[in-house]
Amino acid sequence: MAKKTVKDVDLKGKKVLMRVDFNVPIKDGVIKDDNRMVQALPTIQYVLEQGAKLILFSHLGKVKKEEDKAALTMSPVADHLSELLGQEVTFVPTTRGKELEDAIADLEEGHVLLFENTRFEDLDGKKESGNDPELGKYWASLGDGIFVNDAFGTAHRSHASNVGIASNVDQAVAGFLMEKELKFLGEAVNNPKRPLVAILGGAKVSDKIAVIKALLEKADKVLIGGGMAYTFLKAKGYEVGKSLLEEDRIELAKELMEQAGDKLVLPVDITVADDFSNDANIKEVPADAIPEGWEGLDSGSKTNELFSNILQDAKTVVWNGPMGVFEMEKFARGTNAICQAVAHLTDAITIVGGGDSASAAKNSGFADKFTHISTGGGASLKFLEGKPLPGVEALSDK
Ligand code: AMP
């Protein structure tokens, strides 16, 4: 990697600042999925083993008003981290000031401290999300000049807790998770074993135009599913009933199809429903025969077979976005079919990015069969688009 990593710096006895992505789903103080925390453990453990004094921080959710703070405190995250590490984690319930500075001064080698949600700073003028220069400088001043960024999930954003700090320290380096994400995603799109098959789903074409364009250039096949498929079907001249449709993107879909030729593969049949509900009546229809008043909420069996067959020959797979409204069991078959087909490839690099497809992959029971399940949704999309990630750009060059 062209950027320095945590292995390139001497950490012994140093106060090391480390940005992690502990933006985990929490309900009533209970963490529902700790994958991002687990994935950050190798870097945390390494830094502690080197005898550093580790200062961790992360954002959690969006803090828009004072009342949001109670549900978005990092306190339960600190407790859970302590369990995962098997050692005490000092939690400091603030993002700046004497209490934090004193706790850092008291921190011993091999010990770890987590301070409060970085986005608490957003209440006073979006200081964290707006990369306020004073805040990045202040946080940088809390350490001994070393900043480790292991938060791939926020690398596509320029915030005080990543870019801000990185610009104010001697050494800004990647953690192992950041390194792993960049390696797998980078190889998949820049140096793939072929055929490279990309599967793109999810709700809207508009969110994914840049990534569709980029992958049409790099991949051998691009399979399109989910809500965004209907704008393409409409562009082919089919009626799509009440299915999700972005009228203002039909022309663009037409252009993309013309450029891509048979590289771009659309669903050939659809599971349609008479209501957006798990209790709806459903039936499978050909993609050019969606009845008026019905909406496409999942791909059909023939599509699942077609996509699975194409995947069988793949040597690299990049998957982002569900094939249907997979949150409802009735419309999860397309997404599950992709999951199974990708998981059963034995001689392929398989990469899943994006919150929904990543959670589908994890819940499928085949999580360990994927080469890499990315911790970053937006960040992995930006990366696949070929855009620079500010959080990575700000790290020190090797
Ligand atoms: P995205 O965030 O763009 O990846 O979209 C994910 C969302 O797309 C999920 O919540 C799915 O329920 C939704 N989705 C997938 N297929 C459809 C569809 N055919 N109609 C409506 N929503 C869909």
XYZ file of C-alpha atoms and ligand atoms in Angstrom:
421
model
C 0.000 0.000 0.000
C 1.226 3.482 -0.867
C 0.181 4.820 2.524
C 1.922 4.145 5.832
C 0.354 1.565 8.095
C 0.446 1.030 11.802
C 3.416 -1.307 11.254
C 5.515 1.605 9.963
C 5.592 3.560 13.236
C 7.131 3.091 16.658
C 4.288 3.030 19.149
C 6.062 2.125 22.402
C 5.008 4.402 25.243
C 3.256 6.811 22.867
C -0.198 8.314 23.285
C -1.741 7.012 20.065
C -4.962 8.462 18.635
C -7.069 5.973 16.724
C -10.245 6.615 14.730
C -12.415 3.512 14.594
C -15.831 2.948 13.063
C -17.905 1.903 16.061
C -21.084 3.201 14.433
C -22.974 0.070 15.431
C -26.742 -0.467 15.629
C -27.846 -0.026 19.265
C -31.328 -0.512 20.658
C -32.116 0.296 24.301
C -28.419 0.249 25.121
C -27.874 -3.181 23.531
C -25.537 -3.573 20.539
C -27.365 -5.506 17.803
C -24.402 -6.176 15.512
C -20.816 -5.780 16.713
C -19.157 -6.730 13.408
C -17.461 -3.359 12.991
C -16.035 -3.576 16.502
C -14.814 -7.132 16.007
C -13.177 -6.151 12.721
C -11.232 -3.361 14.448
C -9.852 -5.629 17.191
C -6.655 -6.734 15.390
C -5.436 -3.135 15.120
C -6.452 -2.275 18.675
C -4.730 -5.366 20.051
C -1.593 -4.735 18.018
C -1.306 -1.133 19.212
C -1.781 -2.224 22.829
C 0.776 -5.034 22.488
C 3.303 -2.481 21.276
C 2.962 -0.724 24.627
C 1.059 2.326 23.413
C -1.454 4.342 25.414
C -4.464 4.081 23.152
C -7.077 6.821 22.727
C -10.030 5.595 20.669
C -12.922 7.554 19.198
C -15.768 7.108 16.747
C -18.994 8.667 15.649
C -22.315 6.975 16.391
C -25.435 7.836 14.410
C -26.410 11.422 13.630
C -26.559 13.937 16.465
C -28.960 16.699 15.463
C -30.334 17.918 18.777
C -29.416 17.820 22.462
C -32.008 15.106 23.136
C -30.273 12.730 20.661
C -27.302 12.468 22.986
C -28.859 10.033 25.462
C -29.411 7.346 22.823
C -26.129 8.018 21.052
C -23.632 7.878 23.881
C -20.627 5.599 23.363
C -20.959 4.254 26.905
C -22.453 0.842 25.912
C -19.825 0.575 23.178
C -17.076 1.040 25.787
C -18.599 -1.722 27.941
C -18.815 -4.083 24.993
C -15.283 -3.295 23.862
C -14.074 -4.118 27.331
C -15.736 -7.548 27.044
C -14.263 -8.149 23.602
C -10.754 -7.161 24.680
C -10.927 -8.804 28.083
C -9.528 -5.669 29.701
C -10.805 -2.460 31.209
C -11.731 0.368 28.836
C -11.818 3.820 30.390
C -14.844 5.682 29.053
C -14.708 9.484 29.075
C -18.195 10.967 28.532
C -17.007 14.090 26.750
C -15.247 15.077 23.527
C -12.951 17.768 24.936
C -11.791 19.549 28.081
C -10.113 18.875 31.411
C -11.821 15.576 32.205
C -10.630 14.095 28.899
C -7.147 15.610 29.160
C -6.702 14.349 32.748
C -7.852 10.846 31.787
C -5.324 10.805 28.922
C -2.552 12.027 31.246
C -3.366 9.124 33.608
C -3.449 6.502 30.829
C -0.816 3.775 31.224
C 1.021 1.789 28.569
C -1.095 -1.034 27.169
C -4.281 0.634 28.389
C -7.160 1.992 26.367
C -9.559 4.899 26.623
C -12.639 5.650 24.518
C -14.073 9.131 24.467
C -17.591 10.244 23.636
C -19.312 10.239 20.218
C -17.369 12.613 17.952
C -20.643 13.873 16.490
C -21.631 15.429 19.829
C -19.440 18.207 18.390
C -21.992 18.662 15.586
C -24.472 20.340 17.923
C -22.299 23.398 18.096
C -21.984 24.209 14.397
C -21.210 20.850 12.758
C -17.645 20.930 14.005
C -17.001 17.211 13.467
C -18.879 16.718 10.167
C -17.762 20.107 8.839
C -14.098 19.349 9.628
C -13.716 22.439 11.795
C -9.961 23.262 11.778
C -9.821 24.069 15.487
C -11.380 20.725 16.431
C -9.026 18.598 14.316
C -6.077 20.498 15.766
C -7.349 20.108 19.321
C -7.921 16.354 19.008
C -4.503 15.940 17.372
C -2.939 17.763 20.360
C -4.190 15.031 22.711
C -1.708 12.466 21.358
C 2.024 12.178 20.715
C 1.868 12.886 16.988
C 0.645 9.465 15.816
C -2.832 8.966 14.354
C -4.142 5.583 13.241
C -7.188 5.577 10.992
C -8.993 2.232 10.946
C -12.437 3.642 10.113
C -12.916 2.649 6.489
C -16.678 3.236 6.851
C -16.132 7.004 7.121
C -13.145 7.297 4.782
C -15.328 8.864 2.059
C -16.032 11.811 4.338
C -13.792 14.689 5.301
C -14.406 15.063 9.016
C -12.412 16.523 11.906
C -11.905 13.040 13.399
C -10.188 11.687 10.301
C -8.930 14.313 7.833
C -8.755 17.074 10.472
C -6.537 15.116 12.846
C -4.454 13.591 10.048
C -3.494 17.086 8.877
C -2.181 17.981 12.337
C 0.053 15.045 13.290
C 3.530 13.820 12.261
C 2.377 10.350 11.273
C -1.114 9.461 10.038
C -1.264 5.744 9.272
C -3.782 3.100 8.253
C -4.914 0.371 10.615
C -5.176 -3.261 9.523
C -8.899 -3.068 8.715
C -8.411 -0.004 6.538
C -5.515 -1.757 4.825
C -7.583 -4.917 4.270
C -10.575 -3.031 2.834
C -8.389 -1.094 0.396
C -6.508 -4.220 -0.641
C -9.573 -6.334 -1.424
C -11.625 -3.613 -3.070
C -8.579 -2.306 -4.927
C -7.619 -5.687 -6.346
C -11.212 -6.461 -7.297
C -11.561 -3.436 -9.511
C -8.020 -2.630 -10.586
C -6.455 -6.032 -11.006
C -9.276 -8.590 -11.023
C -9.108 -12.244 -11.895
C -11.580 -12.486 -14.767
C -14.393 -12.783 -15.438
C -15.303 -9.965 -13.045
C -19.037 -9.977 -12.380
C -20.620 -7.017 -10.576
C -24.071 -7.282 -9.032
C -25.814 -4.031 -8.260
C -29.129 -3.728 -6.517
C -30.857 -1.484 -4.025
C -33.490 1.138 -4.328
C -32.440 3.889 -6.689
C -30.581 4.269 -9.960
C -29.732 7.844 -9.042
C -27.653 6.699 -6.050
C -25.687 4.239 -8.133
C -25.180 5.887 -11.542
C -21.518 6.626 -10.961
C -20.811 3.108 -9.768
C -22.768 1.509 -12.639
C -20.755 3.586 -15.129
C -17.444 2.762 -13.470
C -18.193 -0.957 -13.253
C -19.437 -1.137 -16.843
C -15.915 -0.091 -17.789
C -14.175 -2.604 -15.562
C -16.439 -5.632 -15.245
C -17.219 -8.384 -17.743
C -20.863 -8.524 -16.670
C -22.990 -6.143 -14.604
C -26.153 -7.698 -13.197
C -28.832 -5.203 -12.207
C -31.531 -6.017 -9.678
C -33.603 -4.402 -6.932
C -35.730 -1.294 -7.237
C -33.416 0.314 -9.761
C -34.030 -2.413 -12.348
C -37.485 -0.979 -13.137
C -36.116 2.259 -14.533
C -34.060 0.136 -16.943
C -37.060 -2.058 -17.812
C -39.107 1.067 -18.498
C -36.272 2.329 -20.690
C -36.613 -0.890 -22.697
C -40.213 0.103 -23.322
C -41.834 -2.230 -20.768
C -44.638 -1.205 -18.443
C -43.626 -1.477 -14.780
C -46.953 -0.994 -12.983
C -46.519 0.552 -9.532
C -42.862 -0.486 -9.269
C -40.232 1.963 -8.140
C -39.459 4.211 -11.115
C -37.256 7.244 -11.573
C -38.806 8.982 -14.585
C -35.952 11.464 -14.826
C -33.410 8.658 -15.217
C -35.074 6.710 -18.010
C -33.051 8.437 -20.737
C -29.841 7.802 -18.868
C -30.761 4.138 -18.390
C -31.326 3.923 -22.142
C -27.897 5.398 -22.862
C -26.199 3.058 -20.396
C -27.889 0.033 -21.976
C -26.856 1.108 -25.466
C -23.237 1.588 -24.407
C -23.084 -1.635 -22.429
C -24.688 -4.040 -24.897
C -24.942 -7.548 -23.465
C -22.566 -6.703 -20.639
C -25.509 -5.305 -18.698
C -27.965 -7.979 -17.613
C -31.476 -7.168 -16.394
C -34.064 -9.371 -14.663
C -36.090 -11.514 -17.069
C -38.906 -12.122 -14.622
C -40.233 -10.393 -11.555
C -42.025 -11.230 -8.319
C -44.856 -8.720 -8.276
C -47.169 -7.901 -5.372
C -50.535 -6.186 -5.077
C -49.371 -4.390 -1.947
C -46.090 -3.314 -0.320
C -46.506 -5.828 2.467
C -45.476 -9.285 3.545
C -49.175 -10.237 3.429
C -49.591 -9.151 -0.178
C -50.720 -11.487 -2.951
C -47.727 -12.263 -5.135
C -47.011 -13.873 -8.474
C -44.117 -14.257 -10.886
C -44.440 -12.582 -14.266
C -42.115 -12.028 -17.242
C -40.240 -8.719 -17.001
C -42.236 -7.334 -19.946
C -45.595 -8.252 -18.439
C -45.853 -6.499 -15.081
C -49.596 -6.001 -14.635
C -51.031 -2.555 -14.051
C -51.495 -1.846 -10.344
C -48.877 -4.416 -9.260
C -45.359 -3.626 -8.107
C -42.129 -5.508 -8.581
C -40.596 -6.230 -5.200
C -38.162 -9.021 -6.006
C -36.586 -10.813 -8.928
C -38.298 -13.982 -10.210
C -37.043 -17.604 -10.300
C -35.803 -17.465 -13.903
C -33.767 -14.341 -13.117
C -32.319 -15.974 -10.018
C -31.286 -18.934 -12.156
C -29.874 -16.711 -14.895
C -27.853 -14.606 -12.433
C -26.633 -17.729 -10.592
C -25.500 -19.282 -13.870
C -23.542 -16.181 -14.847
C -21.964 -16.147 -11.404
C -20.829 -19.750 -11.717
C -18.030 -18.763 -14.091
C -16.951 -15.660 -12.172
C -13.456 -15.404 -10.747
C -14.126 -12.067 -9.062
C -17.493 -10.879 -7.756
C -18.390 -7.471 -6.400
C -21.879 -7.246 -4.932
C -23.605 -4.123 -3.646
C -27.324 -3.816 -2.905
C -30.231 -6.239 -2.428
C -32.223 -7.757 -5.306
C -35.571 -6.969 -3.708
C -37.259 -5.758 -0.561
C -35.380 -8.411 1.362
C -36.471 -7.042 4.744
C -39.788 -8.828 4.039
C -39.428 -12.584 3.837
C -41.675 -12.868 0.798
C -39.322 -10.682 -1.221
C -35.973 -11.997 0.021
C -35.607 -14.869 -2.435
C -33.648 -12.957 -5.068
C -31.184 -11.591 -2.533
C -30.811 -15.019 -0.906
C -30.254 -16.647 -4.299
C -27.384 -14.245 -5.018
C -26.015 -14.861 -1.548
C -25.999 -18.628 -2.095
C -24.579 -18.435 -5.606
C -21.742 -16.148 -4.508
C -21.053 -18.088 -1.317
C -20.693 -21.342 -3.227
C -17.985 -20.091 -5.562
C -14.864 -21.915 -4.468
C -12.321 -20.365 -6.777
C -13.301 -16.710 -6.804
C -12.604 -13.517 -4.898
C -16.005 -12.423 -3.578
C -16.567 -9.008 -2.108
C -19.761 -7.708 -0.556
C -20.177 -4.002 0.149
C -23.080 -1.904 1.358
C -24.995 -2.240 4.596
C -27.962 -4.231 3.237
C -26.094 -6.769 1.152
C -23.492 -7.122 3.891
C -26.180 -7.888 6.476
C -27.904 -10.283 4.033
C -24.556 -12.037 3.573
C -23.993 -12.191 7.312
C -27.500 -13.475 8.064
C -27.299 -16.085 5.326
C -25.204 -18.410 7.425
C -22.503 -18.319 4.725
C -20.645 -15.240 5.979
C -17.346 -17.115 6.177
C -17.645 -18.170 2.543
C -17.173 -14.630 1.226
C -13.643 -13.367 0.711
C -14.498 -10.018 2.229
C -17.592 -8.353 3.666
C -16.862 -4.646 3.691
C -17.593 -2.571 6.800
C -18.254 0.477 4.637
C -21.367 1.044 2.537
C -20.908 4.572 1.193
C -17.130 4.293 1.334
C -17.044 1.079 -0.686
C -19.371 2.592 -3.320
C -17.157 5.685 -3.617
C -14.129 3.447 -3.930
C -15.774 1.338 -6.633
C -16.634 4.550 -8.470
C -12.893 5.180 -8.590
C -13.183 8.323 -6.464
C -10.464 9.230 -3.971
C -11.392 8.736 -0.329
C -10.415 11.848 1.690
C -9.804 9.788 4.840
C -7.223 7.727 2.950
C -5.722 10.596 0.962
C -4.955 12.375 4.249
C -2.711 9.518 5.487
C 1.072 9.784 5.285
C 2.717 8.370 2.155
C 5.131 5.495 2.561
P -29.896 0.954 -1.199
O -29.773 1.664 0.116
O -29.990 1.842 -2.378
O -28.870 -0.147 -1.370
O -31.312 0.254 -1.177
C -31.657 -0.727 -0.252
C -33.135 -0.786 -0.154
O -33.681 -1.029 -1.436
C -33.631 -1.887 0.752
O -34.224 -1.320 1.871
C -34.657 -2.623 -0.115
O -35.845 -2.909 0.578
C -34.932 -1.637 -1.234
N -35.422 -2.278 -2.449
C -34.852 -3.283 -3.121
N -35.624 -3.671 -4.146
C -36.730 -2.896 -4.145
C -37.898 -2.818 -4.943
N -38.078 -3.631 -5.961
N -38.806 -1.896 -4.628
C -38.618 -1.073 -3.576
N -37.541 -1.086 -2.779
C -36.584 -1.988 -3.055
